[in-house]
Amino acid sequence: EIVMTQSPATLSVSPGGRASLSCRASQSVSSDLAWYQQKPGQAPRLLIYGASTRATGIPARFSGSGSGTEFTLTISSLQSEDFAVYYCQQYNNWPPLTFGGGTKVEIK
Amino acid sequence: EVQLLESGGDLVQAGGSLRLSCAASGFSFSSYAMTWVRQAPGTGLEWVSSISSSGAATFYADSVKGRFTISRDNSKNTLYLQVNSLRAEDTAVYYCAKDRRGNYYTAFDIWGQGTMVTVSP
């Protein structure tokens, strides 16, 4: 099973600031990596797939990078609606499909 | 509008059973692999089970294998999850999700609102 590790667990950022979230895979997942945003009481929302391709309707301030075992989600100029929990998920080697433990982005 | 709507969650005693349903609309349901993902209170996301577009292939997490059964009725545009021998650790919100690409197992672009399963000891 591929273990996905996200860091930090919590990230405090000021509105308008930049956030960089890390996701590490226990073995290579190539570019088969997705990022999701989840707000309290809501279902997850797909942001990025293929490590760097934005899903339909996702603003350009969200960007993904990396391949192999190291990945980054960057949110430039954080808006109030961006404060949420973010999860990465690999789909290269499965079953099982695996998610990271999440990073909470909170207001500083 | 592309939509998934889950139902069937409830409060049950340990050892009990439920059937969760996920009604799909707004897309060609029979062309897409579908998946169940769960989230225990205050925790992260856990993949539970996936099924191919035709229903011929099914996959399960080790934690539910032998107790849960995924199925689908493409004539009714509905996905199911039969959950048996429930344990306290199965308490979670259960989401159904649609694969982004089709009959593949990749990223999930559409999620339902979730249905809550609570298992009492």
mmCIF file of C-alpha atoms in Angstrom:
data_model
loop_
_atom_site.group_PDB
_atom_site.id
_atom_site.type_symbol
_atom_site.label_atom_id
_atom_site.label_comp_id
_atom_site.label_asym_id
_atom_site.label_seq_id
_atom_site.Cartn_x
_atom_site.Cartn_y
_atom_site.Cartn_z
ATOM 1 C CA GLU A 1 0.000 0.000 0.000
ATOM 2 C CA ILE A 2 1.262 3.468 -0.895
ATOM 3 C CA VAL A 3 1.235 5.780 2.117
ATOM 4 C CA MET A 4 0.590 9.460 1.448
ATOM 5 C CA THR A 5 1.989 11.911 4.001
ATOM 6 C CA GLN A 6 0.915 15.543 4.047
ATOM 7 C CA SER A 7 2.657 18.393 5.804
ATOM 8 C CA PRO A 8 2.183 20.523 7.695
ATOM 9 C CA ALA A 9 -0.946 19.353 9.491
ATOM 10 C CA THR A 10 -2.013 22.974 9.941
ATOM 11 C CA LEU A 11 -0.874 26.031 8.019
ATOM 12 C CA SER A 12 -1.675 29.544 9.224
ATOM 13 C CA VAL A 13 -1.754 32.115 6.419
ATOM 14 C CA SER A 14 -2.937 35.703 6.201
ATOM 15 C CA PRO A 15 -5.597 36.593 3.629
ATOM 16 C CA GLY A 16 -3.807 37.547 0.428
ATOM 17 C CA GLY A 17 -0.826 35.432 1.399
ATOM 18 C CA ARG A 18 0.639 32.366 -0.270
ATOM 19 C CA ALA A 19 0.263 28.777 0.919
ATOM 20 C CA SER A 20 2.428 25.821 -0.040
ATOM 21 C CA LEU A 21 1.162 22.385 0.953
ATOM 22 C CA SER A 22 3.304 19.273 0.692
ATOM 23 C CA CYS A 23 2.345 15.691 -0.122
ATOM 24 C CA ARG A 24 4.836 12.836 -0.120
ATOM 25 C CA ALA A 25 4.288 9.302 -1.403
ATOM 26 C CA SER A 26 6.014 6.269 0.114
ATOM 27 C CA GLN A 27 6.907 5.158 -3.413
ATOM 28 C CA SER A 28 6.645 6.716 -6.843
ATOM 29 C CA VAL A 29 3.153 7.479 -8.109
ATOM 30 C CA SER A 30 4.408 9.139 -11.303
ATOM 31 C CA SER A 31 1.991 12.058 -11.888
ATOM 32 C CA ASP A 32 -1.091 10.137 -10.746
ATOM 33 C CA LEU A 33 -1.890 12.558 -7.964
ATOM 34 C CA ALA A 34 -5.010 14.578 -7.186
ATOM 35 C CA TRP A 35 -5.740 17.372 -4.718
ATOM 36 C CA TYR A 36 -9.096 18.043 -3.074
ATOM 37 C CA GLN A 37 -10.489 20.867 -0.969
ATOM 38 C CA GLN A 38 -13.014 20.164 1.778
ATOM 39 C CA LYS A 39 -14.921 22.717 3.808
ATOM 40 C CA PRO A 40 -16.790 21.843 7.034
ATOM 41 C CA GLY A 41 -19.973 19.910 6.390
ATOM 42 C CA GLN A 42 -19.283 19.641 2.666
ATOM 43 C CA ALA A 43 -18.063 16.942 0.317
ATOM 44 C CA PRO A 44 -14.548 17.141 -1.091
ATOM 45 C CA ARG A 45 -14.058 19.142 -4.283
ATOM 46 C CA LEU A 46 -11.535 18.148 -6.945
ATOM 47 C CA LEU A 47 -8.931 20.866 -7.509
ATOM 48 C CA ILE A 48 -6.050 19.237 -9.357
ATOM 49 C CA TYR A 49 -5.479 15.936 -11.163
ATOM 50 C CA GLY A 50 -2.464 14.580 -12.980
ATOM 51 C CA ALA A 51 -0.404 16.442 -10.369
ATOM 52 C CA SER A 52 -0.722 19.775 -12.151
ATOM 53 C CA THR A 53 -3.946 20.036 -14.208
ATOM 54 C CA ARG A 54 -6.672 22.187 -12.729
ATOM 55 C CA ALA A 55 -10.142 20.686 -12.713
ATOM 56 C CA THR A 56 -13.018 22.472 -14.429
ATOM 57 C CA GLY A 57 -13.867 25.799 -12.823
ATOM 58 C CA ILE A 58 -10.891 25.903 -10.469
ATOM 59 C CA PRO A 59 -9.301 29.370 -10.221
ATOM 60 C CA ALA A 60 -5.791 29.917 -11.514
ATOM 61 C CA ARG A 61 -4.528 30.792 -8.018
ATOM 62 C CA PHE A 62 -4.467 27.031 -7.360
ATOM 63 C CA SER A 63 -1.485 25.247 -8.884
ATOM 64 C CA GLY A 64 0.009 21.800 -8.480
ATOM 65 C CA SER A 65 3.520 20.582 -9.122
ATOM 66 C CA GLY A 66 5.757 17.576 -8.615
ATOM 67 C CA SER A 67 6.096 13.990 -9.760
ATOM 68 C CA GLY A 68 7.340 10.719 -8.390
ATOM 69 C CA THR A 69 7.140 11.022 -4.611
ATOM 70 C CA GLU A 70 7.095 14.778 -3.909
ATOM 71 C CA PHE A 71 4.161 17.042 -4.692
ATOM 72 C CA THR A 72 3.117 20.583 -3.836
ATOM 73 C CA LEU A 73 -0.181 22.430 -3.950
ATOM 74 C CA THR A 74 0.306 26.190 -4.034
ATOM 75 C CA ILE A 75 -2.441 28.691 -3.385
ATOM 76 C CA SER A 76 -1.379 32.190 -4.315
ATOM 77 C CA SER A 77 -3.173 35.171 -2.798
ATOM 78 C CA LEU A 78 -5.473 33.288 -0.406
ATOM 79 C CA GLN A 79 -9.108 34.308 -0.475
ATOM 80 C CA SER A 80 -11.521 33.886 2.437
ATOM 81 C CA GLU A 81 -13.164 30.925 0.702
ATOM 82 C CA ASP A 82 -9.842 29.068 0.469
ATOM 83 C CA PHE A 83 -9.572 28.390 4.192
ATOM 84 C CA ALA A 84 -10.341 24.675 4.330
ATOM 85 C CA VAL A 85 -8.754 21.242 4.583
ATOM 86 C CA TYR A 86 -6.806 19.941 1.604
ATOM 87 C CA TYR A 87 -6.176 16.281 0.774
ATOM 88 C CA CYS A 88 -3.922 14.594 -1.743
ATOM 89 C CA GLN A 89 -4.776 11.217 -3.282
ATOM 90 C CA GLN A 90 -2.740 8.802 -5.389
ATOM 91 C CA TYR A 91 -4.229 6.606 -8.086
ATOM 92 C CA ASN A 92 -1.120 5.067 -9.569
ATOM 93 C CA ASN A 93 -0.834 1.847 -7.608
ATOM 94 C CA TRP A 94 -4.029 0.401 -6.247
ATOM 95 C CA PRO A 95 -6.032 -1.046 -4.657
ATOM 96 C CA PRO A 96 -6.117 0.649 -2.350
ATOM 97 C CA LEU A 97 -6.530 4.190 -3.593
ATOM 98 C CA THR A 98 -4.981 6.212 -0.799
ATOM 99 C CA PHE A 99 -5.394 9.700 0.594
ATOM 100 C CA GLY A 100 -3.090 11.821 2.686
ATOM 101 C CA GLY A 101 -4.110 12.833 6.183
ATOM 102 C CA GLY A 102 -4.921 16.383 5.149
ATOM 103 C CA THR A 103 -3.600 19.904 5.725
ATOM 104 C CA LYS A 104 -5.820 22.489 7.354
ATOM 105 C CA VAL A 105 -5.288 26.007 6.036
ATOM 106 C CA GLU A 106 -6.424 28.481 8.662
ATOM 107 C CA ILE A 107 -6.547 32.249 8.961
ATOM 108 C CA LYS A 108 -3.517 33.775 10.598
ATOM 109 C CA GLU B 1 -26.660 19.325 -13.722
ATOM 110 C CA VAL B 2 -24.370 16.444 -12.814
ATOM 111 C CA GLN B 3 -25.422 15.188 -9.405
ATOM 112 C CA LEU B 4 -25.029 12.312 -6.965
ATOM 113 C CA LEU B 5 -27.468 11.852 -4.104
ATOM 114 C CA GLU B 6 -26.798 9.314 -1.358
ATOM 115 C CA SER B 7 -29.351 7.830 1.006
ATOM 116 C CA GLY B 8 -29.733 4.947 3.411
ATOM 117 C CA GLY B 9 -27.521 6.007 6.289
ATOM 118 C CA ASP B 10 -28.877 5.379 9.774
ATOM 119 C CA LEU B 11 -28.088 4.537 13.395
ATOM 120 C CA VAL B 12 -27.626 0.779 13.751
ATOM 121 C CA GLN B 13 -26.319 -1.589 16.375
ATOM 122 C CA ALA B 14 -23.022 -3.358 15.991
ATOM 123 C CA GLY B 15 -23.483 -6.444 13.839
ATOM 124 C CA GLY B 16 -26.312 -4.855 11.911
ATOM 125 C CA SER B 17 -26.713 -4.139 8.210
ATOM 126 C CA LEU B 18 -27.679 -1.295 5.904
ATOM 127 C CA ARG B 19 -27.919 -0.677 2.173
ATOM 128 C CA LEU B 20 -26.618 2.663 1.014
ATOM 129 C CA SER B 21 -27.790 4.061 -2.318
ATOM 130 C CA CYS B 22 -26.400 6.732 -4.617
ATOM 131 C CA ALA B 23 -28.694 8.105 -7.321
ATOM 132 C CA ALA B 24 -26.884 9.635 -10.282
ATOM 133 C CA SER B 25 -28.186 12.195 -12.740
ATOM 134 C CA GLY B 26 -26.882 14.507 -15.434
ATOM 135 C CA PHE B 27 -24.294 12.177 -16.944
ATOM 136 C CA SER B 28 -24.015 8.811 -18.671
ATOM 137 C CA PHE B 29 -23.853 6.732 -15.495
ATOM 138 C CA SER B 30 -23.171 3.440 -17.281
ATOM 139 C CA SER B 31 -19.944 4.852 -18.761
ATOM 140 C CA TYR B 32 -18.219 5.629 -15.483
ATOM 141 C CA ALA B 33 -16.526 3.674 -12.732
ATOM 142 C CA MET B 34 -17.901 4.630 -9.337
ATOM 143 C CA THR B 35 -16.443 4.636 -5.859
ATOM 144 C CA TRP B 36 -17.437 4.854 -2.203
ATOM 145 C CA VAL B 37 -15.236 6.913 0.133
ATOM 146 C CA ARG B 38 -15.889 7.330 3.853
ATOM 147 C CA GLN B 39 -14.877 9.832 6.497
ATOM 148 C CA ALA B 40 -15.051 9.029 10.197
ATOM 149 C CA PRO B 41 -15.893 11.996 12.453
ATOM 150 C CA GLY B 42 -13.016 14.460 12.661
ATOM 151 C CA THR B 43 -10.732 12.376 10.462
ATOM 152 C CA GLY B 44 -9.590 12.145 6.857
ATOM 153 C CA LEU B 45 -10.849 10.389 3.760
ATOM 154 C CA GLU B 46 -10.708 6.605 3.358
ATOM 155 C CA TRP B 47 -11.319 4.726 0.102
ATOM 156 C CA VAL B 48 -13.847 1.935 0.677
ATOM 157 C CA SER B 49 -14.764 0.317 -2.629
ATOM 158 C CA SER B 50 -14.893 0.841 -6.397
ATOM 159 C CA ILE B 51 -16.831 -0.756 -9.237
ATOM 160 C CA SER B 52 -16.317 -0.744 -12.990
ATOM 161 C CA SER B 53 -18.807 0.847 -15.349
ATOM 162 C CA SER B 54 -20.475 -2.479 -16.180
ATOM 163 C CA GLY B 55 -20.305 -3.790 -12.634
ATOM 164 C CA ALA B 56 -18.157 -6.739 -13.647
ATOM 165 C CA ALA B 57 -15.135 -5.663 -11.606
ATOM 166 C CA THR B 58 -15.228 -4.728 -7.926
ATOM 167 C CA PHE B 59 -12.541 -3.706 -5.462
ATOM 168 C CA TYR B 60 -12.512 -3.351 -1.675
ATOM 169 C CA ALA B 61 -10.384 -1.961 1.112
ATOM 170 C CA ASP B 62 -9.053 -4.695 3.387
ATOM 171 C CA SER B 63 -10.973 -3.144 6.294
ATOM 172 C CA VAL B 64 -14.329 -3.928 4.663
ATOM 173 C CA LYS B 65 -13.586 -6.953 2.505
ATOM 174 C CA GLY B 66 -16.037 -9.762 3.163
ATOM 175 C CA ARG B 67 -18.498 -7.445 4.937
ATOM 176 C CA PHE B 68 -19.369 -4.827 2.308
ATOM 177 C CA THR B 69 -20.645 -5.388 -1.234
ATOM 178 C CA ILE B 70 -20.670 -2.763 -3.962
ATOM 179 C CA SER B 71 -23.077 -3.057 -6.865
ATOM 180 C CA ARG B 72 -24.841 -0.925 -9.417
ATOM 181 C CA ASP B 73 -28.004 -0.891 -11.511
ATOM 182 C CA ASN B 74 -27.254 0.990 -14.694
ATOM 183 C CA SER B 75 -30.915 0.857 -15.748
ATOM 184 C CA LYS B 76 -31.745 2.870 -12.620
ATOM 185 C CA ASN B 77 -28.584 5.034 -12.606
ATOM 186 C CA THR B 78 -27.955 3.911 -9.050
ATOM 187 C CA LEU B 79 -24.913 2.741 -7.103
ATOM 188 C CA TYR B 80 -25.258 0.647 -3.955
ATOM 189 C CA LEU B 81 -23.182 -0.368 -0.974
ATOM 190 C CA GLN B 82 -24.478 -3.244 1.148
ATOM 191 C CA VAL B 83 -22.828 -2.975 4.546
ATOM 192 C CA ASN B 84 -23.039 -6.005 6.843
ATOM 193 C CA SER B 85 -21.548 -7.014 10.201
ATOM 194 C CA LEU B 86 -21.136 -3.356 11.091
ATOM 195 C CA ARG B 87 -18.561 -2.345 13.668
ATOM 196 C CA ALA B 88 -18.124 0.840 15.683
ATOM 197 C CA GLU B 89 -15.168 1.755 13.460
ATOM 198 C CA ASP B 90 -17.476 1.833 10.416
ATOM 199 C CA THR B 91 -19.122 4.961 11.826
ATOM 200 C CA ALA B 92 -18.585 7.611 9.152
ATOM 201 C CA VAL B 93 -20.069 9.750 6.442
ATOM 202 C CA TYR B 94 -20.169 7.667 3.276
ATOM 203 C CA TYR B 95 -19.699 9.502 -0.015
ATOM 204 C CA CYS B 96 -20.214 8.163 -3.505
ATOM 205 C CA ALA B 97 -17.959 9.639 -6.156
ATOM 206 C CA LYS B 98 -17.676 9.576 -9.932
ATOM 207 C CA ASP B 99 -14.409 8.983 -11.724
ATOM 208 C CA ARG B 100 -13.251 11.918 -13.787
ATOM 209 C CA ARG B 101 -12.225 9.947 -16.887
ATOM 210 C CA GLY B 102 -14.773 7.219 -17.448
ATOM 211 C CA ASN B 103 -14.230 3.529 -16.739
ATOM 212 C CA TYR B 104 -11.015 4.246 -14.877
ATOM 213 C CA TYR B 105 -9.985 4.566 -11.256
ATOM 214 C CA THR B 106 -8.336 7.929 -10.975
ATOM 215 C CA ALA B 107 -9.530 11.221 -9.500
ATOM 216 C CA PHE B 108 -13.122 11.926 -8.489
ATOM 217 C CA ASP B 109 -14.720 14.991 -10.037
ATOM 218 C CA ILE B 110 -18.243 14.657 -8.672
ATOM 219 C CA TRP B 111 -19.145 13.736 -5.080
ATOM 220 C CA GLY B 112 -22.464 13.270 -3.363
ATOM 221 C CA GLN B 113 -23.359 15.134 -0.188
ATOM 222 C CA GLY B 114 -22.777 12.033 1.926
ATOM 223 C CA THR B 115 -24.918 9.790 4.119
ATOM 224 C CA MET B 116 -24.124 9.196 7.788
ATOM 225 C CA VAL B 117 -23.771 5.692 9.197
ATOM 226 C CA THR B 118 -23.567 5.482 12.984
ATOM 227 C CA VAL B 119 -22.849 2.136 14.628
ATOM 228 C CA SER B 120 -23.645 1.840 18.322
ATOM 229 C CA PRO B 121 -21.604 -0.623 20.397
#
